[in-house]
DNA sequence: CTTTTCCCCATTGACACCCATGATTTTCCA
DNA sequence: TGGAAAATCATGGGTGTCAATGGGGAAAAG
C-alpha cells in the first residue's frame, strides 16, 4: 500500500487553487475517484485530508452502532457535516473552500504534510512551531514511546 | 458507495421550493427513483432525509431483530407514519410540506447537512449552535474517537 | 371555478475544464 | 560521462458549463 509521506510547500493562487502534491495524487483512493476529502481538524489549526474509502469506513462503523444512540449522532454530525469532497482537476489542483482556509489560517504558501493514511494542510510557519513543540514534549515526557507499535 | 457529505446552505422561495444540493441528488437512491424521503427528527428541531432503500433497510432490521426494544419498535412506526416521499423536479427542487418547516423552525435559508447514509435539514443558526456544543463535548469526553489516523 | 402542484424557460455567478509557460527532473544516446 | 531531448510538475489565465434561483403558466385536484 502507498502512503502519504513527506512534506511539500505549494502556492495557493488568487482563485484559491492549489496543486495537490503529485505523490499524494498517486494514492489509490484519490486516483480511483479523482477526489480528496478535506475537513477541519478538531484539535489543531489545520486541515485534515483523506480519501473517500476512509469516509465510507467510518460511515459503516457508525451505522453498526445501536440505532438512535447519542454517540452515533454526535460523531455523524461532526465528521460528515464538515467533510468536503473536492474534485482534483486535470492539472492536479483543488479549490480550497474559504472557511477551511480561515480555520487553518492559510495565506499564499501551504504545507502538505504526509501522515500515512491521511495528510494535513498547514500554514508553513504554524506547522514549524507545532513540530518544534511536539519534539520538545516528546523528549521530555516519553522518549521510549516513539516508534512503539 | 457514495455518501451524503458536507453542508450546503440553500434558499427556500415563497412557494416553499428549495434545491436539493446537486451532490446529494447524485446519490444512487435518489437518482433511481427521483424521490427523497423526509421525516421529522425525534431528537432535534430538524428534518431527517434519506432514500427509499434506507427505509426498506430500516423496515427489515425491525422485522428481523427480536432484540429491538419496545421503544425502538414504536420509534420505527413513528418514522414510517411520518415519512414523506417527495418528488425532485427537473431543476433539482422539492417543495417542503408546511408541518416539516414548522417542526424544524425553518425560514428562508436552509442547511442541508450530510450524515453519511442520511442527511438532515436545519435552520442554519440552530445548526451552528448545535455543532458548536457537540464539538466542545467531543473534545472533552472522547478525543480518541475523533478520527485518529 | 379556485387552488395547488408540477413543468418550462431565463438569469447569474461559481467553478470545472481548456491551453500556455517555465522550471525541474528523467531519459537516453552520442 | 556529458548533454540534449523529452517528460513531469507547479503555476497563470481565459472561458464554457452547470447549479441555484426567480418567475410564468399549464395540468390536476378539490
CSV table of C-alpha atoms in Angstrom, one decimal, chain A residues 9-141:
chain,number,residue,atom,x,y,z
A,9,UNK,CA,5.1,23.5,0.1
A,10,UNK,CA,2.8,24.7,-2.7
A,11,UNK,CA,1.3,28.0,-3.5
A,12,UNK,CA,-2.4,29.0,-3.5
A,13,UNK,CA,-3.4,31.3,-6.3
A,14,UNK,CA,-5.9,34.2,-6.1
A,15,UNK,CA,-8.7,31.8,-7.0
A,16,UNK,CA,-7.9,29.6,-4.0
A,17,UNK,CA,-6.4,26.9,-6.3
A,18,UNK,CA,-3.5,24.8,-5.1
A,19,UNK,CA,-1.7,21.8,-6.6
A,20,UNK,CA,-2.0,18.6,-4.5
A,21,UNK,CA,1.5,17.2,-4.5
A,22,UNK,CA,1.9,14.7,-7.3
A,23,UNK,CA,3.0,11.9,-4.9
A,24,UNK,CA,-0.2,12.4,-2.9
A,25,UNK,CA,-2.3,12.2,-6.0
A,26,UNK,CA,-0.9,8.8,-6.8
A,27,UNK,CA,-2.7,7.5,-3.7
A,28,UNK,CA,-5.1,4.8,-4.9
A,29,UNK,CA,-8.1,6.3,-3.3
A,30,UNK,CA,-7.5,9.6,-5.0
A,31,UNK,CA,-6.7,8.2,-8.4
A,32,UNK,CA,-9.8,6.0,-8.4
A,33,UNK,CA,-12.3,8.7,-7.7
A,34,UNK,CA,-10.4,11.9,-8.7
A,35,UNK,CA,-11.4,13.3,-5.4
A,36,UNK,CA,-10.0,14.1,-2.0
A,37,UNK,CA,-11.9,14.6,1.3
A,38,UNK,CA,-10.9,17.6,3.4
A,39,UNK,CA,-12.2,18.6,6.9
A,40,UNK,CA,-11.2,20.9,9.7
A,41,UNK,CA,-9.0,19.4,12.4
A,42,UNK,CA,-10.8,19.2,15.8
A,43,UNK,CA,-7.6,19.8,17.7
A,44,UNK,CA,-5.3,22.0,15.6
A,45,UNK,CA,-5.5,25.0,13.2
A,46,UNK,CA,-5.0,22.8,10.2
A,47,UNK,CA,-7.0,20.9,7.5
A,48,UNK,CA,-7.2,17.1,7.6
A,49,UNK,CA,-7.2,15.2,4.3
A,50,UNK,CA,-8.0,11.6,3.3
A,51,UNK,CA,-9.7,9.6,0.6
A,52,UNK,CA,-13.3,8.6,0.2
A,53,UNK,CA,-12.7,5.0,1.2
A,54,UNK,CA,-11.7,6.2,4.6
A,55,UNK,CA,-15.0,8.1,4.9
A,56,UNK,CA,-17.0,5.0,3.8
A,57,UNK,CA,-15.2,3.0,6.5
A,58,UNK,CA,-16.3,5.5,9.1
A,59,UNK,CA,-19.9,5.5,7.8
A,60,UNK,CA,-20.2,1.8,8.1
A,61,UNK,CA,-18.7,1.8,11.6
A,62,UNK,CA,-21.2,4.4,12.7
A,63,UNK,CA,-24.1,2.5,11.1
A,64,UNK,CA,-23.4,-0.6,13.2
A,65,UNK,CA,-23.8,1.3,16.4
A,66,UNK,CA,-27.2,0.9,18.1
A,67,UNK,CA,-29.7,2.9,16.2
A,68,UNK,CA,-30.5,6.3,17.6
A,69,UNK,CA,-27.6,6.3,20.1
A,70,UNK,CA,-26.2,9.6,21.2
A,71,UNK,CA,-22.6,8.7,20.3
A,72,UNK,CA,-23.6,7.9,16.7
A,73,UNK,CA,-25.5,11.1,16.5
A,74,UNK,CA,-22.6,13.3,17.6
A,75,UNK,CA,-19.9,11.6,15.5
A,76,UNK,CA,-22.1,11.7,12.4
A,77,UNK,CA,-22.8,15.4,12.6
A,78,UNK,CA,-19.3,16.4,13.4
A,79,UNK,CA,-17.4,14.4,10.8
A,80,UNK,CA,-19.8,14.1,7.8
A,81,UNK,CA,-21.2,17.6,8.1
A,82,UNK,CA,-17.7,19.1,7.9
A,83,UNK,CA,-16.3,16.8,5.2
A,84,UNK,CA,-15.7,18.3,1.8
A,85,UNK,CA,-15.3,16.1,-1.3
A,86,UNK,CA,-13.2,18.2,-3.6
A,87,UNK,CA,-12.5,17.4,-7.3
A,88,UNK,CA,-8.9,17.2,-8.4
A,89,UNK,CA,-8.8,18.9,-11.8
A,90,UNK,CA,-6.8,17.9,-14.9
A,91,UNK,CA,-3.7,19.6,-13.7
A,92,UNK,CA,-3.8,18.2,-10.2
A,93,UNK,CA,-5.3,21.1,-8.4
A,94,UNK,CA,-8.2,21.6,-5.9
A,95,UNK,CA,-10.0,24.8,-4.9
A,96,UNK,CA,-9.8,25.4,-1.1
A,97,UNK,CA,-13.1,26.5,0.4
A,98,UNK,CA,-12.8,29.8,2.3
A,99,UNK,CA,-13.9,28.5,5.7
A,100,UNK,CA,-11.2,25.9,5.6
A,101,UNK,CA,-8.6,28.5,4.7
A,102,UNK,CA,-9.8,30.6,7.7
A,103,UNK,CA,-9.7,27.7,10.1
A,104,UNK,CA,-6.1,26.8,9.2
A,105,UNK,CA,-5.1,30.5,9.0
A,106,UNK,CA,-3.7,30.0,5.5
A,107,UNK,CA,-2.1,32.6,3.3
A,108,UNK,CA,-0.3,32.0,0.0
A,109,UNK,CA,2.1,29.2,0.9
A,110,UNK,CA,0.6,25.9,2.2
A,111,UNK,CA,2.4,22.9,3.7
A,112,UNK,CA,1.0,19.5,2.6
A,113,UNK,CA,2.1,17.1,5.4
A,114,UNK,CA,2.0,13.4,5.0
A,115,UNK,CA,0.7,11.3,7.9
A,116,UNK,CA,0.5,7.8,6.4
A,117,UNK,CA,-3.1,7.1,5.6
A,118,UNK,CA,-4.1,10.7,5.9
A,119,UNK,CA,-2.4,14.1,5.4
A,120,UNK,CA,-2.7,17.6,6.8
A,121,UNK,CA,-2.5,21.1,5.3
A,122,UNK,CA,-0.9,23.8,7.4
A,123,UNK,CA,0.4,27.3,7.2
A,124,UNK,CA,4.2,26.5,7.0
A,125,UNK,CA,5.1,28.8,9.9
A,126,UNK,CA,2.4,27.4,12.2
A,127,UNK,CA,3.5,23.9,11.2
A,128,UNK,CA,7.1,24.6,12.1
A,129,UNK,CA,6.2,25.9,15.5
A,130,UNK,CA,3.9,23.0,16.2
A,131,UNK,CA,6.6,20.5,15.2
A,132,UNK,CA,9.1,22.1,17.4
A,133,UNK,CA,6.9,22.0,20.5
A,134,UNK,CA,5.9,18.4,19.7
A,135,UNK,CA,9.6,17.5,19.6
A,136,UNK,CA,10.3,19.1,22.9
A,137,UNK,CA,7.4,17.4,24.6
A,138,UNK,CA,8.4,14.1,23.2
A,139,UNK,CA,11.9,14.4,24.6
A,140,UNK,CA,10.7,15.5,28.0
A,141,UNK,CA,7.9,13.1,28.6
